[in-house]
Amino acid sequence: MEGIRIHQIPIWNNSVGVNKKMLKDKATLTLNMSDPFNVYRPGMTTDATTFYTQINNRPESRYLTVTWNYRFGKAKQQRREHNSGSAEDEQRRVNL
């Protein structure tokens, strides 16, 4: 009986992204590109004494994502005191 060896082809992937705050830091524009150099190539090889097979996949791995975030309303900052009791924390939550 003959054994078949299956080897995974080494793969790697990368992505790059940038973001920019706008409109007095209330909005953020983000651009992200997945696999900009198109190097993601998964696959495998099989070999035995009588045959050799190599399988290469070429999935679409390059994507450009554009995201726009806008924050409405006022930003509330909560001050936490280290020595406050749990009753004061609960009262603060109720009054928000």
CSV table of N, CA, C and O in Angstrom, one decimal, residues 59-90:
chain,number,residue,atom,x,y,z
A,59,PRO,N,-8.4,32.9,-5.2
A,59,PRO,CA,-9.6,33.6,-4.8
A,59,PRO,C,-9.4,35.1,-4.9
A,59,PRO,O,-8.2,35.6,-4.8
A,60,GLU,N,-10.4,35.9,-5.0
A,60,GLU,CA,-10.3,37.3,-5.0
A,60,GLU,C,-10.1,37.8,-3.6
A,60,GLU,O,-10.9,37.6,-2.7
A,61,SER,N,-8.9,38.3,-3.3
A,61,SER,CA,-8.6,38.7,-2.0
A,61,SER,C,-8.3,40.2,-1.8
A,61,SER,O,-8.1,40.7,-0.7
A,62,ARG,N,-8.4,41.0,-2.9
A,62,ARG,CA,-8.2,42.4,-2.8
A,62,ARG,C,-9.5,43.1,-2.7
A,62,ARG,O,-10.4,43.0,-3.5
A,63,TYR,N,-9.7,43.8,-1.6
A,63,TYR,CA,-10.9,44.6,-1.3
A,63,TYR,C,-10.5,46.0,-0.8
A,63,TYR,O,-9.6,46.1,0.0
A,64,LEU,N,-11.2,47.0,-1.3
A,64,LEU,CA,-11.0,48.3,-0.8
A,64,LEU,C,-12.3,48.7,0.0
A,64,LEU,O,-13.4,48.6,-0.5
A,65,THR,N,-12.1,49.1,1.3
A,65,THR,CA,-13.2,49.4,2.1
A,65,THR,C,-13.1,50.9,2.5
A,65,THR,O,-12.1,51.3,2.9
A,66,VAL,N,-14.2,51.6,2.3
A,66,VAL,CA,-14.3,53.0,2.7
A,66,VAL,C,-15.4,53.1,3.8
A,66,VAL,O,-16.5,52.6,3.6
A,67,THR,N,-15.0,53.7,4.9
A,67,THR,CA,-15.9,53.8,6.0
A,67,THR,C,-16.0,55.3,6.5
A,67,THR,O,-15.0,55.9,6.6
A,68,TRP,N,-17.2,55.7,6.7
A,68,TRP,CA,-17.5,57.1,7.2
A,68,TRP,C,-18.2,57.0,8.5
A,68,TRP,O,-19.3,56.4,8.5
A,69,ASN,N,-17.7,57.6,9.5
A,69,ASN,CA,-18.3,57.6,10.8
A,69,ASN,C,-18.5,59.0,11.3
A,69,ASN,O,-17.6,59.9,11.1
A,70,TYR,N,-19.7,59.3,11.8
A,70,TYR,CA,-20.1,60.6,12.3
A,70,TYR,C,-20.7,60.5,13.6
A,70,TYR,O,-21.6,59.7,13.8
A,71,ARG,N,-20.2,61.2,14.6
A,71,ARG,CA,-20.7,61.2,16.0
A,71,ARG,C,-21.7,62.3,16.2
A,71,ARG,O,-21.3,63.5,16.1
A,72,PHE,N,-22.9,62.0,16.5
A,72,PHE,CA,-24.0,63.0,16.8
A,72,PHE,C,-24.0,63.3,18.3
A,72,PHE,O,-23.7,62.5,19.1
A,73,GLY,N,-24.4,64.5,18.6
A,73,GLY,CA,-24.6,64.8,20.0
A,73,GLY,C,-23.4,65.3,20.7
A,73,GLY,O,-22.3,65.3,20.1
A,74,LYS,N,-23.5,65.6,22.0
A,74,LYS,CA,-22.4,66.0,22.8
A,74,LYS,C,-21.7,64.8,23.4
A,74,LYS,O,-22.3,63.8,23.7
A,75,ALA,N,-20.4,64.9,23.5
A,75,ALA,CA,-19.6,63.9,24.2
A,75,ALA,C,-19.7,64.1,25.7
A,75,ALA,O,-19.3,65.2,26.1
A,76,LYS,N,-20.1,63.1,26.4
A,76,LYS,CA,-20.1,63.2,27.9
A,76,LYS,C,-18.9,62.5,28.4
A,76,LYS,O,-18.6,61.4,28.0
A,77,GLN,N,-18.3,63.2,29.4
A,77,GLN,CA,-17.2,62.6,30.0
A,77,GLN,C,-17.6,62.3,31.5
A,77,GLN,O,-18.1,63.2,32.2
A,78,GLN,N,-17.4,61.1,31.9
A,78,GLN,CA,-17.7,60.8,33.3
A,78,GLN,C,-16.4,60.8,34.1
A,78,GLN,O,-15.4,60.2,33.7
A,79,ARG,N,-16.5,61.4,35.3
A,79,ARG,CA,-15.4,61.4,36.2
A,79,ARG,C,-15.7,60.2,37.2
A,79,ARG,O,-16.7,60.1,37.8
A,80,ARG,N,-14.7,59.4,37.4
A,80,ARG,CA,-14.8,58.4,38.4
A,80,ARG,C,-13.8,58.7,39.5
A,80,ARG,O,-12.7,59.0,39.3
A,81,GLU,N,-14.4,58.6,40.7
A,81,GLU,CA,-13.6,58.7,41.9
A,81,GLU,C,-13.2,57.3,42.4
A,81,GLU,O,-14.1,56.5,42.4
A,82,HIS,N,-12.0,57.2,42.8
A,82,HIS,CA,-11.5,55.9,43.2
A,82,HIS,C,-12.2,55.4,44.5
A,82,HIS,O,-12.3,54.2,44.8
A,83,ASN,N,-12.6,56.3,45.4
A,83,ASN,CA,-13.1,56.0,46.7
A,83,ASN,C,-14.6,56.1,46.8
A,83,ASN,O,-15.1,56.2,47.9
A,84,SER,N,-15.3,56.2,45.7
A,84,SER,CA,-16.7,56.3,45.8
A,84,SER,C,-17.4,55.0,46.1
A,84,SER,O,-16.9,53.9,45.7
A,85,GLY,N,-18.5,55.0,46.7
A,85,GLY,CA,-19.2,53.8,47.1
A,85,GLY,C,-20.1,53.3,45.9
A,85,GLY,O,-20.4,54.1,45.0
A,86,SER,N,-20.6,52.1,46.1
A,86,SER,CA,-21.5,51.6,45.0
A,86,SER,C,-22.8,52.3,44.9
A,86,SER,O,-23.4,52.4,43.9
A,87,ALA,N,-23.3,52.8,46.0
A,87,ALA,CA,-24.6,53.6,46.0
A,87,ALA,C,-24.4,54.8,45.2
A,87,ALA,O,-25.3,55.2,44.4
A,88,GLU,N,-23.3,55.5,45.3
A,88,GLU,CA,-23.1,56.7,44.5
A,88,GLU,C,-22.9,56.4,43.0
A,88,GLU,O,-23.5,57.1,42.2
A,89,ASP,N,-22.3,55.3,42.7
A,89,ASP,CA,-22.2,54.9,41.3
A,89,ASP,C,-23.6,54.6,40.7
A,89,ASP,O,-23.9,54.9,39.6
A,90,GLU,N,-24.4,53.9,41.5
A,90,GLU,CA,-25.8,53.6,41.0
A,90,GLU,C,-26.6,54.9,40.9
A,90,GLU,O,-27.3,55.0,39.9
